[in-house]
Amino acid sequence: MRHAIVIGGGILGLATANELVGRGYRVTVLEKEGRWAAHQSGHNSNVVHAGLYYKPGSFKARMSVAGNRSIIDFARENGVSHEVCGKLVVATSADELPALQVLATRAEANGVPAKMITPAEARDYEPEVSCVAALRVESTGIIDFPGVCDALVRLLTAAGADLRLFTPALGIRPGRSGGVEVATGSEVLRADLLVNCAGLQSDRVARLAGLQPRATIVPFRGEYYELAPSARGLVRGLIYPVPDPTLPFLGVHLTRMLDGSVHAGPNAVLALRREGYRWSQVSPADLWEVARFPGIWKLARRFGRTGVEEVLRSFSKRRFAASLARLVPAVQETDLVRAEAGVRAQAMLPDGSLVDDFLIETAAAQVHVLNAPSPAATSSLEIARYVADQAVAQA
């Protein structure tokens, strides 16, 4: 039986491991943390995206639309909490209408069930919303993504997979008779195939394996608030702004969660370490790596004003509340309670451009997932199938 090593115990690594098990592989999963879904998979908004934002024909578009169906089916089959509740994308001024229409056109091209509605129709869904027009997207949902990871762990355990927490990959080299060898500190594991799903560390793992990936991971922290219990009634479902088409972030939005709480956010600021969830978490080595990367300075020159605004909003609850009040005017500063942040692994090219689509590179007996931000959790089962196809071709 052929052996595969998967590095990374988030939703994508676990889904890929489960896919490989289904194809007859003996699988070992290496996770450096002491729990599964420790980073991006356990620190996201738990939204099942529909696929309307993404360029028609792109990996994101195809895999998000298919993933929307497959992740909900997986949840139903494995007892994972979820709800297909739909969402509103709202234009709050006339100058946002062209961009909203672009989203409607993309939704149609991607096969996403969505329709333009009037302000009065929008208020039927969200009585407190303010808009000049809205796009109603029916297939957006919410799900317990850590619960999906728990279900995958149960399936992998039942199938006999070797699941290892507290086990970082410290060295990777070609095997003497083919395949790969991975040093963990306590032993050297040998396998026919290596799959890198390390998220925030994915480019480092690729370099450890001898690749020179064309993109570098730059960590962006997304900070959230929750609405206080007294204000939760202001939001029934999901309310999103029209996003800036030049940036890969969707803007500050409001999301009713499965437990009835309402998350507000995220903003987007440069994290001061790869896994830095607060301003106080700083890694000089990580900062130096970012500072030496020419892409970050080119990005700063193009979006410096936006970056400053995001930092100011990070430190000002008043500014954060004002962003939300554009969508729901009744939201006030006193309604916001600080919640847990997340960190997005964003791949960036040396010219300062942010990699918009999923990025996967291969080498002999190796597959490296080097850019898989949102909607990767939604698309995880579909990405896993694609990665497994690539992996089998490389083994």
Short mmCIF file of N, CA, C and O in Angstrom, two decimals, residues 272-349:
data_model
loop_
_atom_site.label_atom_id
_atom_site.label_comp_id
_atom_site.label_asym_id
_atom_site.label_seq_id
_atom_site.Cartn_x
_atom_site.Cartn_y
_atom_site.Cartn_z
N LEU A 272 1.75 40.71 13.06
CA LEU A 272 3.15 40.91 13.41
C LEU A 272 3.90 39.61 13.64
O LEU A 272 5.06 39.62 14.01
N ARG A 273 3.22 38.51 13.43
CA ARG A 273 3.85 37.19 13.35
C ARG A 273 2.93 36.31 12.51
O ARG A 273 1.77 36.65 12.29
N ARG A 274 3.44 35.21 12.03
CA ARG A 274 2.65 34.36 11.14
C ARG A 274 1.33 33.93 11.80
O ARG A 274 0.31 33.84 11.13
N GLU A 275 1.38 33.66 13.06
CA GLU A 275 0.19 33.23 13.78
C GLU A 275 -0.09 34.19 14.93
O GLU A 275 -0.30 33.81 16.07
N GLY A 276 -0.12 35.48 14.57
CA GLY A 276 -0.29 36.54 15.56
C GLY A 276 -1.73 37.03 15.60
O GLY A 276 -2.17 37.77 14.72
N TYR A 277 -2.46 36.64 16.63
CA TYR A 277 -3.87 36.96 16.74
C TYR A 277 -4.13 38.25 17.52
O TYR A 277 -5.29 38.69 17.60
N ARG A 278 -3.08 38.84 18.05
CA ARG A 278 -3.20 40.12 18.77
C ARG A 278 -1.99 40.98 18.44
O ARG A 278 -0.94 40.48 18.02
N TRP A 279 -2.13 42.30 18.63
CA TRP A 279 -1.00 43.20 18.40
C TRP A 279 0.18 42.85 19.29
O TRP A 279 1.34 43.10 18.93
N SER A 280 -0.08 42.27 20.46
CA SER A 280 1.00 41.95 21.40
C SER A 280 1.80 40.72 20.97
O SER A 280 2.88 40.47 21.53
N GLN A 281 1.31 39.96 20.01
CA GLN A 281 2.02 38.77 19.56
C GLN A 281 2.93 39.15 18.39
O GLN A 281 2.46 39.35 17.27
N VAL A 282 4.23 39.26 18.69
CA VAL A 282 5.20 39.78 17.73
C VAL A 282 6.34 38.78 17.56
O VAL A 282 6.83 38.22 18.54
N SER A 283 6.72 38.56 16.32
CA SER A 283 7.89 37.74 16.02
C SER A 283 8.88 38.59 15.22
O SER A 283 8.61 38.91 14.06
N PRO A 284 10.02 38.98 15.81
CA PRO A 284 11.01 39.75 15.04
C PRO A 284 11.44 39.03 13.77
O PRO A 284 11.63 39.68 12.73
N ALA A 285 11.58 37.70 13.83
CA ALA A 285 12.00 36.94 12.64
C ALA A 285 10.94 37.03 11.55
O ALA A 285 11.27 37.22 10.36
N ASP A 286 9.68 36.89 11.93
CA ASP A 286 8.62 36.98 10.93
C ASP A 286 8.53 38.38 10.35
O ASP A 286 8.32 38.56 9.14
N LEU A 287 8.67 39.39 11.20
CA LEU A 287 8.62 40.78 10.73
C LEU A 287 9.77 41.07 9.78
O LEU A 287 9.59 41.76 8.76
N TRP A 288 10.96 40.57 10.09
CA TRP A 288 12.11 40.79 9.24
C TRP A 288 11.90 40.12 7.88
O TRP A 288 12.25 40.67 6.84
N GLU A 289 11.30 38.93 7.90
CA GLU A 289 11.03 38.24 6.65
C GLU A 289 10.08 39.06 5.77
O GLU A 289 10.28 39.19 4.56
N VAL A 290 9.04 39.62 6.38
CA VAL A 290 8.10 40.46 5.63
C VAL A 290 8.79 41.72 5.13
O VAL A 290 8.62 42.14 3.98
N ALA A 291 9.61 42.35 6.00
CA ALA A 291 10.28 43.60 5.63
C ALA A 291 11.25 43.40 4.46
O ALA A 291 11.44 44.31 3.65
N ARG A 292 11.86 42.23 4.36
CA ARG A 292 12.81 41.94 3.28
C ARG A 292 12.10 41.60 1.97
O ARG A 292 12.74 41.57 0.92
N PHE A 293 10.79 41.33 2.05
CA PHE A 293 10.06 40.90 0.85
C PHE A 293 9.63 42.15 0.07
O PHE A 293 8.87 42.99 0.58
N PRO A 294 10.08 42.31 -1.18
CA PRO A 294 9.78 43.54 -1.91
C PRO A 294 8.30 43.75 -2.18
O PRO A 294 7.82 44.87 -2.30
N GLY A 295 7.54 42.67 -2.24
CA GLY A 295 6.13 42.79 -2.55
C GLY A 295 5.36 43.60 -1.54
O GLY A 295 4.42 44.32 -1.90
N ILE A 296 5.75 43.51 -0.26
CA ILE A 296 4.98 44.21 0.78
C ILE A 296 5.10 45.72 0.61
O ILE A 296 4.15 46.46 0.84
N TRP A 297 6.27 46.20 0.18
CA TRP A 297 6.46 47.63 0.01
C TRP A 297 5.72 48.13 -1.22
O TRP A 297 5.18 49.25 -1.23
N LYS A 298 5.67 47.33 -2.26
CA LYS A 298 4.91 47.71 -3.45
C LYS A 298 3.42 47.73 -3.15
O LYS A 298 2.69 48.62 -3.62
N LEU A 299 2.97 46.78 -2.35
CA LEU A 299 1.56 46.78 -1.94
C LEU A 299 1.25 48.02 -1.10
O LEU A 299 0.21 48.67 -1.28
N ALA A 300 2.17 48.36 -0.19
CA ALA A 300 1.95 49.52 0.68
C ALA A 300 1.86 50.81 -0.12
O ALA A 300 1.07 51.70 0.21
N ARG A 301 2.67 50.92 -1.18
CA ARG A 301 2.60 52.12 -1.99
C ARG A 301 1.26 52.25 -2.71
O ARG A 301 0.74 53.35 -2.90
N ARG A 302 0.69 51.11 -3.10
CA ARG A 302 -0.58 51.14 -3.83
C ARG A 302 -1.78 51.30 -2.91
O ARG A 302 -2.77 51.94 -3.27
N PHE A 303 -1.70 50.72 -1.72
CA PHE A 303 -2.87 50.71 -0.84
C PHE A 303 -2.54 51.28 0.54
O PHE A 303 -3.13 50.87 1.54
N GLY A 304 -1.60 52.22 0.59
CA GLY A 304 -1.19 52.78 1.87
C GLY A 304 -2.34 53.40 2.64
O GLY A 304 -2.48 53.19 3.86
N ARG A 305 -3.17 54.17 1.95
CA ARG A 305 -4.29 54.83 2.63
C ARG A 305 -5.27 53.80 3.20
O ARG A 305 -5.73 53.93 4.35
N THR A 306 -5.56 52.77 2.40
CA THR A 306 -6.45 51.71 2.89
C THR A 306 -5.86 51.03 4.11
O THR A 306 -6.57 50.76 5.09
N GLY A 307 -4.55 50.77 4.08
CA GLY A 307 -3.90 50.12 5.21
C GLY A 307 -3.98 50.96 6.47
O GLY A 307 -4.24 50.44 7.56
N VAL A 308 -3.76 52.27 6.33
CA VAL A 308 -3.85 53.16 7.49
C VAL A 308 -5.26 53.14 8.06
O VAL A 308 -5.46 53.08 9.28
N GLU A 309 -6.26 53.17 7.19
CA GLU A 309 -7.65 53.15 7.65
C GLU A 309 -7.96 51.86 8.40
O GLU A 309 -8.67 51.86 9.42
N GLU A 310 -7.41 50.75 7.92
CA GLU A 310 -7.65 49.48 8.60
C GLU A 310 -6.99 49.46 9.98
O GLU A 310 -7.58 48.96 10.95
N VAL A 311 -5.78 50.00 10.09
CA VAL A 311 -5.10 50.06 11.39
C VAL A 311 -5.87 50.97 12.35
O VAL A 311 -6.07 50.64 13.54
N LEU A 312 -6.32 52.11 11.87
CA LEU A 312 -7.09 53.02 12.72
C LEU A 312 -8.36 52.34 13.22
O LEU A 312 -8.75 52.49 14.39
N ARG A 313 -9.02 51.58 12.34
CA ARG A 313 -10.23 50.87 12.75
C ARG A 313 -9.91 49.77 13.76
O ARG A 313 -10.72 49.47 14.64
N SER A 314 -8.71 49.20 13.66
CA SER A 314 -8.29 48.18 14.62
C SER A 314 -8.25 48.74 16.03
O SER A 314 -8.60 48.04 16.99
N PHE A 315 -7.82 49.99 16.16
CA PHE A 315 -7.68 50.59 17.48
C PHE A 315 -8.89 51.42 17.91
O PHE A 315 -8.91 51.93 19.02
N SER A 316 -9.87 51.56 17.06
CA SER A 316 -11.00 52.43 17.36
C SER A 316 -12.32 51.68 17.20
O SER A 316 -12.76 51.40 16.08
N LYS A 317 -12.96 51.39 18.32
CA LYS A 317 -14.27 50.76 18.27
C LYS A 317 -15.29 51.68 17.60
O LYS A 317 -16.21 51.22 16.91
N ARG A 318 -15.10 52.98 17.76
CA ARG A 318 -16.01 53.94 17.14
C ARG A 318 -15.97 53.81 15.62
O ARG A 318 -17.01 53.78 14.96
N ARG A 319 -14.74 53.71 15.05
CA ARG A 319 -14.62 53.55 13.59
C ARG A 319 -15.21 52.22 13.14
O ARG A 319 -15.85 52.13 12.09
N PHE A 320 -14.97 51.19 13.91
CA PHE A 320 -15.50 49.87 13.56
C PHE A 320 -17.03 49.93 13.55
O PHE A 320 -17.68 49.44 12.61
N ALA A 321 -17.60 50.55 14.57
CA ALA A 321 -19.06 50.67 14.63
C ALA A 321 -19.60 51.49 13.47
O ALA A 321 -20.66 51.18 12.92
N ALA A 322 -18.87 52.52 13.07
CA ALA A 322 -19.32 53.36 11.95
C ALA A 322 -19.36 52.55 10.66
O ALA A 322 -20.25 52.75 9.82
N SER A 323 -18.40 51.63 10.46
CA SER A 323 -18.41 50.78 9.27
C SER A 323 -19.64 49.89 9.25
O SER A 323 -20.28 49.68 8.21
N LEU A 324 -19.99 49.36 10.40
CA LEU A 324 -21.17 48.51 10.50
C LEU A 324 -22.46 49.30 10.34
O LEU A 324 -23.44 48.81 9.76
N ALA A 325 -22.44 50.54 10.84
CA ALA A 325 -23.64 51.37 10.77
C ALA A 325 -23.99 51.76 9.34
O ALA A 325 -25.13 52.15 9.06
N ARG A 326 -23.03 51.69 8.42
CA ARG A 326 -23.36 51.90 7.01
C ARG A 326 -24.35 50.84 6.54
O ARG A 326 -25.19 51.10 5.67
N LEU A 327 -24.25 49.64 7.09
CA LEU A 327 -25.13 48.54 6.72
C LEU A 327 -26.40 48.52 7.57
O LEU A 327 -27.50 48.32 7.05
N VAL A 328 -26.21 48.69 8.88
CA VAL A 328 -27.33 48.66 9.83
C VAL A 328 -27.18 49.89 10.73
O VAL A 328 -26.41 49.87 11.69
N PRO A 329 -27.86 50.98 10.40
CA PRO A 329 -27.64 52.25 11.11
C PRO A 329 -27.88 52.18 12.63
O PRO A 329 -27.32 53.00 13.37
N ALA A 330 -28.65 51.22 13.09
CA ALA A 330 -28.94 51.16 14.51
C ALA A 330 -27.77 50.63 15.34
O ALA A 330 -27.79 50.73 16.58
N VAL A 331 -26.75 50.05 14.70
CA VAL A 331 -25.59 49.56 15.45
C VAL A 331 -24.81 50.73 16.03
O VAL A 331 -24.46 51.68 15.32
N GLN A 332 -24.53 50.65 17.33
CA GLN A 332 -23.78 51.70 18.02
C GLN A 332 -22.50 51.13 18.61
O GLN A 332 -22.36 49.91 18.79
N GLU A 333 -21.59 52.03 18.94
CA GLU A 333 -20.31 51.62 19.53
C GLU A 333 -20.51 50.77 20.78
O GLU A 333 -19.78 49.80 21.01
N THR A 334 -21.50 51.12 21.59
CA THR A 334 -21.73 50.40 22.84
C THR A 334 -22.27 48.99 22.62
O THR A 334 -22.31 48.19 23.56
N ASP A 335 -22.67 48.67 21.39
CA ASP A 335 -23.19 47.34 21.08
C ASP A 335 -22.08 46.33 20.81
O ASP A 335 -22.37 45.13 20.69
N LEU A 336 -20.83 46.78 20.68
CA LEU A 336 -19.74 45.91 20.23
C LEU A 336 -18.95 45.35 21.39
O LEU A 336 -18.55 46.08 22.31
N VAL A 337 -18.69 44.05 21.33
CA VAL A 337 -17.88 43.34 22.32
C VAL A 337 -16.77 42.63 21.56
O VAL A 337 -17.04 41.89 20.59
N ARG A 338 -15.53 42.84 21.96
CA ARG A 338 -14.38 42.25 21.25
C ARG A 338 -14.49 40.73 21.21
O ARG A 338 -14.82 40.09 22.21
N ALA A 339 -14.22 40.15 20.05
CA ALA A 339 -14.26 38.70 19.85
C ALA A 339 -12.91 38.21 19.35
O ALA A 339 -11.98 38.99 19.13
N GLU A 340 -12.81 36.90 19.15
CA GLU A 340 -11.55 36.28 18.73
C GLU A 340 -11.20 36.66 17.30
O GLU A 340 -12.07 36.72 16.44
N ALA A 341 -9.93 36.90 17.06
CA ALA A 341 -9.46 37.27 15.72
C ALA A 341 -9.03 36.02 14.95
O ALA A 341 -8.88 34.93 15.51
N GLY A 342 -8.83 36.20 13.65
CA GLY A 342 -8.27 35.16 12.80
C GLY A 342 -7.11 35.71 12.01
O GLY A 342 -6.92 36.93 11.93
N VAL A 343 -6.29 34.85 11.43
CA VAL A 343 -5.18 35.28 10.58
C VAL A 343 -5.30 34.57 9.24
O VAL A 343 -5.42 33.34 9.18
N ARG A 344 -5.29 35.36 8.18
CA ARG A 344 -5.42 34.84 6.81
C ARG A 344 -4.03 34.66 6.20
O ARG A 344 -3.21 35.58 6.22
N ALA A 345 -3.78 33.49 5.65
CA ALA A 345 -2.53 33.23 4.93
C ALA A 345 -2.71 33.70 3.50
O ALA A 345 -3.26 33.00 2.67
N GLN A 346 -2.22 34.90 3.22
CA GLN A 346 -2.40 35.49 1.89
C GLN A 346 -1.10 35.39 1.11
O GLN A 346 -0.07 35.92 1.52
N ALA A 347 -1.15 34.70 -0.02
CA ALA A 347 0.03 34.60 -0.88
C ALA A 347 0.20 35.89 -1.67
O ALA A 347 -0.76 36.44 -2.20
N MET A 348 1.44 36.38 -1.73
CA MET A 348 1.75 37.63 -2.42
C MET A 348 2.94 37.40 -3.36
O MET A 348 3.88 36.67 -3.02
N LEU A 349 2.89 38.01 -4.53
CA LEU A 349 3.98 37.91 -5.49
C LEU A 349 4.98 39.04 -5.27
O LEU A 349 4.64 40.07 -4.65
#
